[in-house]
């Protein structure tokens, strides 16, 4: 299989295409001591237009990723099938097939250019980063790691697993340059727009709000948050000849009000900017954390648009902006003091996790008995916690049985009757009574001679109640895993 069959590009297209080339300036790099941290910011997409545009954006980006994954699979198969070419010049063979980061990006560009609808929803920057993400999986398959292990052949994912649209990081060398999902507004502007009616008027800055007592309410965000509006004109600081201050047309970079995520839309979009208000957590313990992440806009680095399933949300999805900042994670003053005190103890600890308890052992870091004695402690669940755990396990077993009953009821031909159901059918037949319809067969699954189910579970018919129940169970287990 040749590269022309995999990625046909005419000679005129190649000659007409222009590339920016290498960067002539000094490339920005993150400092050695600079840390990275991420904060999740919930987005308000309850409006009909905003929700529709976000869903269309995900559909468009999903189609791009699926097309790139299929192209990557075909190119990888051709690469491994060309034994002679790979033995003679493996690098040249990969370049001819487009198995490189730049080649994958050009594939994405061509998919976008040849489609009529993608230009209305996505930008080339989004397509480029999506291609880079696909290339990461392909490179782990082509090139082994330090242990000599390769990852499997790249696969085409599913729509339900597509939850993250990677964004482009802001430029730290050029001011006001952020091409995909810029976050505009300030924490102080958000406080001014949604301050609580009982908040003291002397509290005007986020620093003052972070130091208030936990019982003091600071924010009062409405259930349906309005979209922030872009300022029209701003003063430049100069004065005209008549003594009037000069003004200029404002952009979103001049917005100092409540926080909002702004997406300009595709190159062919006629619907204007997509503005998604940010809903900040209003808990008392969140104020210092929000101050740590959002008060200094110069540390904002990158924003990814992420969605997660939620049965209570409109459309079944909740959308979030994952903001990456050039700073370390937040730790409360009590946590920092506890860590500092533990570091000054000059002791080494060990933890042994068992099924029902946790054992902790501490001893001197010199491993000498004269420097200190060994201390041990054991953490066990209380009676109330054991009772709550047993109740949760019973409810989980009941949900699994309900799922099994729903699957059996919608796939009657794939299950046989249980022993009790079969005995009842035989008794009715012996008595001359008509056969009774079995709504939920309780027997084993229909299998072949080798014991393999005749029909794969993924091909079963599933009801809407089954899907909703399974989704609710996944959300619950995800919440439990996050809390653990």
XYZ file of C-alpha atoms in Angstrom:
484
model
C 0.000 0.000 0.000
C 1.500 3.331 -1.040
C 1.313 6.701 0.656
C -0.651 8.156 -2.250
C -3.535 5.794 -1.563
C -3.535 6.650 2.113
C -3.331 10.424 1.783
C -3.915 11.621 -1.763
C -2.670 15.185 -2.278
C -2.290 16.716 -5.697
C 0.890 18.488 -6.760
C -0.908 21.829 -7.037
C -2.101 21.559 -3.432
C 1.444 20.939 -2.230
C 2.869 23.863 -4.199
C 0.093 26.236 -3.107
C 0.412 25.392 0.573
C 2.506 27.806 2.588
C 4.155 27.058 5.900
C 5.229 29.492 8.560
C 8.625 27.880 9.064
C 10.766 27.777 12.166
C 10.480 30.379 14.878
C 13.215 32.991 14.478
C 12.838 34.347 17.998
C 13.834 32.816 21.279
C 11.469 30.045 22.245
C 9.725 30.350 25.595
C 10.431 27.542 28.021
C 9.091 26.926 31.482
C 11.611 27.483 34.250
C 13.129 24.555 36.078
C 11.555 25.501 39.387
C 8.148 26.450 37.956
C 5.381 24.060 38.937
C 2.084 23.354 37.214
C -1.343 22.997 38.766
C -4.887 22.673 37.396
C -8.178 23.997 38.717
C -11.622 22.968 37.455
C -14.030 25.797 36.703
C -17.695 24.832 36.032
C -19.222 26.513 32.978
C -22.810 27.693 32.566
C -24.263 26.288 29.321
C -27.972 26.230 30.212
C -28.841 28.660 27.445
C -30.253 27.030 24.324
C -27.807 28.683 21.928
C -24.750 28.145 24.100
C -25.556 24.499 24.763
C -26.204 23.856 21.078
C -22.937 25.471 20.013
C -20.913 23.556 22.586
C -22.497 20.257 21.499
C -21.809 21.092 17.841
C -18.215 21.919 18.740
C -17.799 18.520 20.384
C -19.395 16.745 17.422
C -17.076 18.520 14.996
C -13.945 17.832 17.029
C -14.987 14.221 17.523
C -15.341 13.764 13.755
C -11.850 15.224 13.289
C -10.343 12.913 15.888
C -12.108 9.865 14.470
C -10.883 10.664 10.951
C -7.323 11.140 12.212
C -7.418 7.871 14.154
C -8.620 5.979 11.108
C -5.900 7.548 8.968
C -3.320 6.687 11.614
C -4.443 3.037 11.710
C -4.192 2.750 7.922
C -0.770 4.408 7.873
C 0.517 2.187 10.688
C -0.692 -0.949 8.878
C 1.062 0.197 5.709
C 4.231 0.925 7.675
C 4.436 -2.571 9.162
C 3.433 -4.187 5.856
C 6.310 -2.516 3.981
C 9.100 -4.753 5.257
C 11.587 -3.868 2.509
C 11.040 -0.126 2.753
C 11.221 -0.252 6.548
C 14.512 -2.189 6.512
C 16.123 0.135 3.968
C 14.980 3.527 5.304
C 12.500 3.405 8.177
C 12.531 7.156 8.765
C 11.952 7.970 5.104
C 9.139 5.417 4.944
C 7.449 7.040 7.960
C 7.789 10.500 6.424
C 6.280 9.289 3.151
C 3.320 7.801 5.024
C 2.864 10.950 7.098
C 3.721 9.230 10.393
C 5.060 12.306 12.145
C 3.687 15.141 14.209
C 3.744 17.553 11.276
C 2.276 14.930 8.958
C -0.598 14.250 11.340
C -1.280 17.980 11.647
C -1.396 18.346 7.846
C -3.881 15.478 7.687
C -6.102 17.315 10.147
C -5.845 20.543 8.159
C -6.878 18.773 4.965
C -9.865 17.140 6.683
C -10.975 20.565 7.837
C -10.420 22.244 4.457
C -12.250 19.564 2.488
C -15.262 19.610 4.792
C -17.973 22.226 4.404
C -19.259 22.256 7.976
C -16.104 21.939 10.098
C -15.044 25.507 9.325
C -18.220 26.775 11.000
C -17.415 25.178 14.348
C -13.655 24.595 14.805
C -10.410 26.436 14.196
C -7.098 25.231 12.835
C -5.518 25.654 16.248
C -7.978 23.139 17.732
C -7.390 20.732 14.845
C -3.620 21.028 15.271
C -3.706 20.156 18.972
C -6.142 17.321 18.332
C -3.715 15.926 15.748
C -0.862 16.228 18.250
C -2.877 14.222 20.769
C -3.520 11.466 18.212
C 0.167 11.448 17.302
C 1.148 10.802 20.921
C -0.692 7.472 20.827
C 0.818 6.581 17.440
C 4.355 7.388 18.595
C 4.000 5.101 21.630
C 3.164 2.314 19.189
C 5.971 3.011 16.704
C 8.802 3.721 19.123
C 9.512 1.518 22.179
C 10.144 3.003 25.606
C 13.248 2.540 27.736
C 12.236 -1.015 28.631
C 11.707 -1.928 24.964
C 7.928 -2.165 25.295
C 5.557 -0.852 22.633
C 1.927 0.077 23.026
C -0.709 -1.626 20.946
C -2.031 -0.614 17.572
C -3.918 2.716 17.814
C -7.683 2.337 18.011
C -10.652 4.482 17.141
C -12.333 5.636 20.340
C -16.028 6.013 21.054
C -18.169 9.138 21.273
C -18.881 8.584 24.957
C -15.173 8.487 25.796
C -14.443 11.764 24.008
C -14.524 14.200 26.912
C -11.588 16.602 26.427
C -10.848 19.175 23.723
C -7.226 20.267 24.162
C -6.644 24.006 24.046
C -3.661 26.048 23.036
C -1.457 27.631 25.681
C -1.186 31.397 25.834
C 1.909 33.165 24.583
C 4.212 34.362 27.350
C 6.298 36.432 24.945
C 3.524 38.281 23.076
C 0.825 40.101 25.008
C -2.841 39.274 24.425
C -2.263 36.137 22.375
C -4.450 33.165 23.264
C -6.001 31.431 20.278
C -8.439 28.751 21.448
C -10.184 29.064 24.834
C -9.087 32.304 26.502
C -10.364 32.999 29.986
C -11.304 36.664 30.433
C -12.301 38.627 33.486
C -10.887 38.960 36.973
C -11.658 37.546 40.381
C -12.302 41.060 41.673
C -14.764 41.693 38.835
C -16.551 38.443 39.634
C -16.858 39.528 43.263
C -18.272 42.915 42.249
C -20.829 41.372 39.907
C -22.092 38.629 42.228
C -21.375 39.906 45.733
C -23.815 38.800 48.435
C -26.343 41.360 49.602
C -25.308 40.885 53.252
C -21.589 41.325 52.548
C -20.003 44.333 54.196
C -19.408 47.190 51.752
C -15.887 47.576 53.120
C -14.961 44.206 51.554
C -13.891 45.164 48.025
C -10.971 42.857 47.175
C -10.661 39.057 46.911
C -7.895 39.137 49.527
C -10.278 40.621 52.069
C -13.006 38.120 51.161
C -10.622 35.179 51.582
C -9.867 36.198 55.158
C -13.507 36.335 56.309
C -15.062 33.871 58.719
C -16.449 30.647 57.216
C -20.007 31.635 58.195
C -19.875 34.820 56.066
C -21.511 34.614 52.640
C -19.492 36.287 49.894
C -20.985 35.279 46.506
C -24.626 35.067 45.423
C -24.486 33.654 41.903
C -27.910 33.267 40.228
C -29.188 29.925 39.043
C -29.040 31.088 35.439
C -25.966 33.236 35.080
C -26.136 35.918 32.373
C -23.504 36.124 29.668
C -20.951 38.870 30.292
C -20.902 41.537 27.607
C -17.782 42.781 25.928
C -16.940 46.436 26.650
C -17.491 48.724 23.681
C -14.884 51.457 24.109
C -12.104 52.129 26.608
C -9.950 55.157 27.274
C -6.393 55.118 25.935
C -4.983 57.559 28.498
C -4.331 60.323 25.954
C -6.199 63.597 25.571
C -7.354 65.134 22.306
C -6.739 68.723 21.252
C -10.113 69.739 22.657
C -9.221 68.297 26.050
C -11.419 65.191 25.783
C -9.997 61.745 26.642
C -9.320 59.568 23.623
C -10.993 56.178 23.349
C -10.606 53.090 21.192
C -12.672 50.024 20.359
C -12.498 47.524 23.205
C -11.823 43.796 22.963
C -12.310 40.912 25.356
C -8.822 41.605 26.699
C -10.220 44.807 28.203
C -12.953 42.897 30.080
C -12.446 43.162 33.840
C -15.861 41.914 34.933
C -16.971 38.388 35.901
C -14.992 35.426 34.633
C -16.049 33.919 31.300
C -14.647 31.489 28.732
C -14.705 32.924 25.204
C -14.439 30.960 21.955
C -14.439 32.906 18.697
C -15.899 30.022 16.692
C -14.773 28.614 13.385
C -13.285 30.570 10.515
C -16.601 30.434 8.618
C -18.823 31.004 11.649
C -21.353 33.835 11.460
C -22.690 33.523 15.007
C -20.128 35.621 16.833
C -18.272 34.710 20.002
C -19.346 31.857 22.221
C -19.324 33.219 25.779
C -19.682 30.729 28.648
C -19.985 32.230 32.162
C -17.884 30.653 34.900
C -19.592 29.575 38.130
C -17.140 29.721 41.013
C -17.508 27.398 44.025
C -19.037 29.461 46.817
C -17.953 27.361 49.791
C -16.048 29.075 52.586
C -13.094 26.720 52.270
C -12.745 27.472 48.549
C -11.952 31.192 48.856
C -8.195 30.919 49.585
C -7.882 28.284 46.880
C -9.623 30.485 44.299
C -7.404 33.371 45.345
C -4.326 31.205 44.820
C -5.306 30.140 41.288
C -7.286 33.062 39.846
C -6.047 36.263 41.410
C -2.833 36.468 39.361
C -3.784 36.414 35.674
C -0.143 36.369 34.563
C 0.198 32.745 35.739
C -2.684 31.506 33.577
C -1.191 29.172 31.003
C -3.700 26.934 29.237
C -7.413 26.032 29.210
C -8.921 22.704 28.107
C -12.643 22.257 27.514
C -13.789 19.104 29.354
C -17.175 17.467 29.760
C -18.406 14.724 32.093
C -21.644 12.789 32.260
C -24.364 14.017 34.600
C -27.920 12.696 34.408
C -29.306 15.821 36.093
C -27.747 18.282 33.637
C -29.452 19.419 30.404
C -28.277 17.163 27.617
C -26.682 14.738 30.075
C -23.296 16.525 30.138
C -21.615 19.016 32.458
C -18.925 21.239 30.938
C -15.839 22.502 32.732
C -12.816 24.627 31.935
C -9.606 23.066 33.226
C -7.269 25.990 33.799
C -3.555 25.213 34.073
C -1.500 27.779 35.955
C 2.245 28.228 36.309
C 2.196 27.766 40.077
C 2.133 24.969 42.591
C -1.021 23.455 44.004
C -2.822 25.088 46.895
C -2.250 23.939 50.455
C -3.998 25.478 53.451
C -1.911 27.111 56.223
C -2.714 24.249 58.615
C -1.583 21.684 56.022
C 1.670 23.552 55.384
C 2.333 23.790 59.137
C 1.628 20.082 59.586
C 3.962 19.147 56.741
C 6.691 21.388 58.106
C 6.363 19.900 61.579
C 6.455 16.378 60.164
C 9.620 17.160 58.178
C 11.353 18.465 61.309
C 10.707 15.230 63.236
C 13.509 13.444 61.369
C 11.546 10.214 61.265
C 10.629 7.719 58.551
C 7.149 6.274 58.266
C 5.635 3.230 56.650
C 2.019 2.384 55.859
C 0.488 -1.062 55.386
C -2.998 -1.073 53.917
C -5.109 -4.096 54.744
C -8.663 -5.017 53.847
C -10.332 -3.542 56.933
C -7.623 -1.443 58.644
C -4.543 0.693 58.073
C -1.287 0.194 59.999
C 1.242 3.011 60.371
C 4.798 2.581 61.687
C 7.269 5.397 62.444
C 10.942 5.099 63.378
C 14.058 7.386 63.343
C 15.573 8.215 59.962
C 18.983 6.995 61.267
C 17.527 3.490 61.778
C 19.244 3.342 65.178
C 17.228 2.404 68.313
C 19.157 4.875 70.447
C 17.789 7.855 68.452
C 14.176 7.059 69.221
C 11.689 4.291 69.722
C 9.400 2.743 67.179
C 5.832 4.044 67.220
C 2.878 2.246 65.725
C -0.770 3.037 65.261
C -3.735 1.331 63.678
C -6.682 2.957 61.942
C -9.931 1.000 61.856
C -13.486 1.725 60.807
C -16.004 2.560 63.497
C -19.280 0.670 63.941
C -21.210 3.497 62.282
C -18.857 3.499 59.290
C -19.122 -0.291 58.966
C -22.914 -0.066 59.040
C -22.923 2.655 56.380
C -20.530 0.603 54.226
C -22.714 -2.499 54.525
C -25.798 -0.471 53.563
C -24.035 0.960 50.517
C -22.939 -2.514 49.454
C -26.513 -3.820 49.732
C -27.798 -0.961 47.616
C -25.090 -1.594 45.033
C -26.009 -5.265 44.825
C -29.643 -4.281 44.337
C -28.717 -1.925 41.497
C -26.664 -4.613 39.776
C -29.557 -7.060 40.037
C -31.890 -4.436 38.542
C -29.482 -3.971 35.641
C -29.326 -7.717 35.082
C -33.130 -7.979 35.097
C -33.397 -5.156 32.565
C -30.874 -6.816 30.240
C -32.655 -10.165 30.476
C -36.073 -8.605 29.827
C -34.888 -6.905 26.615
C -32.942 -9.951 25.339
C -35.274 -12.900 25.927
C -33.735 -15.072 23.212
C -30.287 -14.940 24.822
C -31.281 -16.454 28.179
C -32.940 -19.673 29.217
C -35.408 -20.293 32.008
C -34.277 -21.050 35.519
C -34.906 -24.395 37.250
C -38.003 -23.062 39.032
C -39.393 -21.511 35.855
C -38.764 -24.709 33.909
C -40.455 -26.840 36.628
C -43.489 -24.552 36.633
C -43.743 -24.769 32.840
C -43.627 -28.580 33.019
C -46.346 -28.662 35.694
C -48.628 -26.447 33.648
C -48.019 -28.543 30.557
C -48.814 -31.764 32.470
C -52.028 -30.216 33.812
C -53.136 -29.111 30.362
C -52.841 -25.398 31.176
C -51.586 -22.907 28.566
C -47.922 -21.897 28.739
C -47.257 -18.698 30.634
C -45.037 -16.031 29.090
C -41.800 -15.511 31.017
C -41.016 -11.805 31.119
C -37.610 -12.133 32.832
C -35.846 -15.480 32.226
C -33.609 -16.384 35.147
C -31.461 -19.085 33.535
C -28.008 -19.096 32.047
C -26.925 -17.302 28.903
C -27.214 -19.116 25.591
C -23.764 -20.440 24.665
C -22.248 -22.660 21.990
C -20.430 -25.963 22.476
C -17.264 -24.165 23.572
C -19.125 -22.261 26.293
C -18.875 -18.910 24.470
C -22.057 -16.763 24.399
C -23.751 -16.949 21.022
C -24.209 -13.192 21.016
C -21.681 -10.733 22.418
C -22.888 -8.644 25.331
C -22.091 -5.437 23.449
C -24.680 -6.377 20.805
C -27.554 -6.715 23.277
C -30.553 -4.410 23.102
C -30.510 -2.041 26.084
C -33.459 0.008 27.276
C -33.333 3.695 28.151
C -33.829 2.822 31.827
C -30.819 0.505 31.708
C -28.615 3.246 30.257
C -29.770 5.833 32.805
C -29.297 3.405 35.686
C -25.844 2.440 34.462
C -24.887 6.083 34.018
C -26.028 6.938 37.532
C -23.981 4.040 38.880
C -20.882 5.214 36.992
C -21.285 8.739 38.357
C -21.666 7.413 41.897
C -18.586 5.205 41.625
C -16.640 8.105 40.147
C -17.578 10.307 43.089
C -16.514 7.580 45.527
C -13.173 7.133 43.734
C -12.553 10.904 43.761
C -13.304 11.152 47.487
C -10.978 8.251 48.216
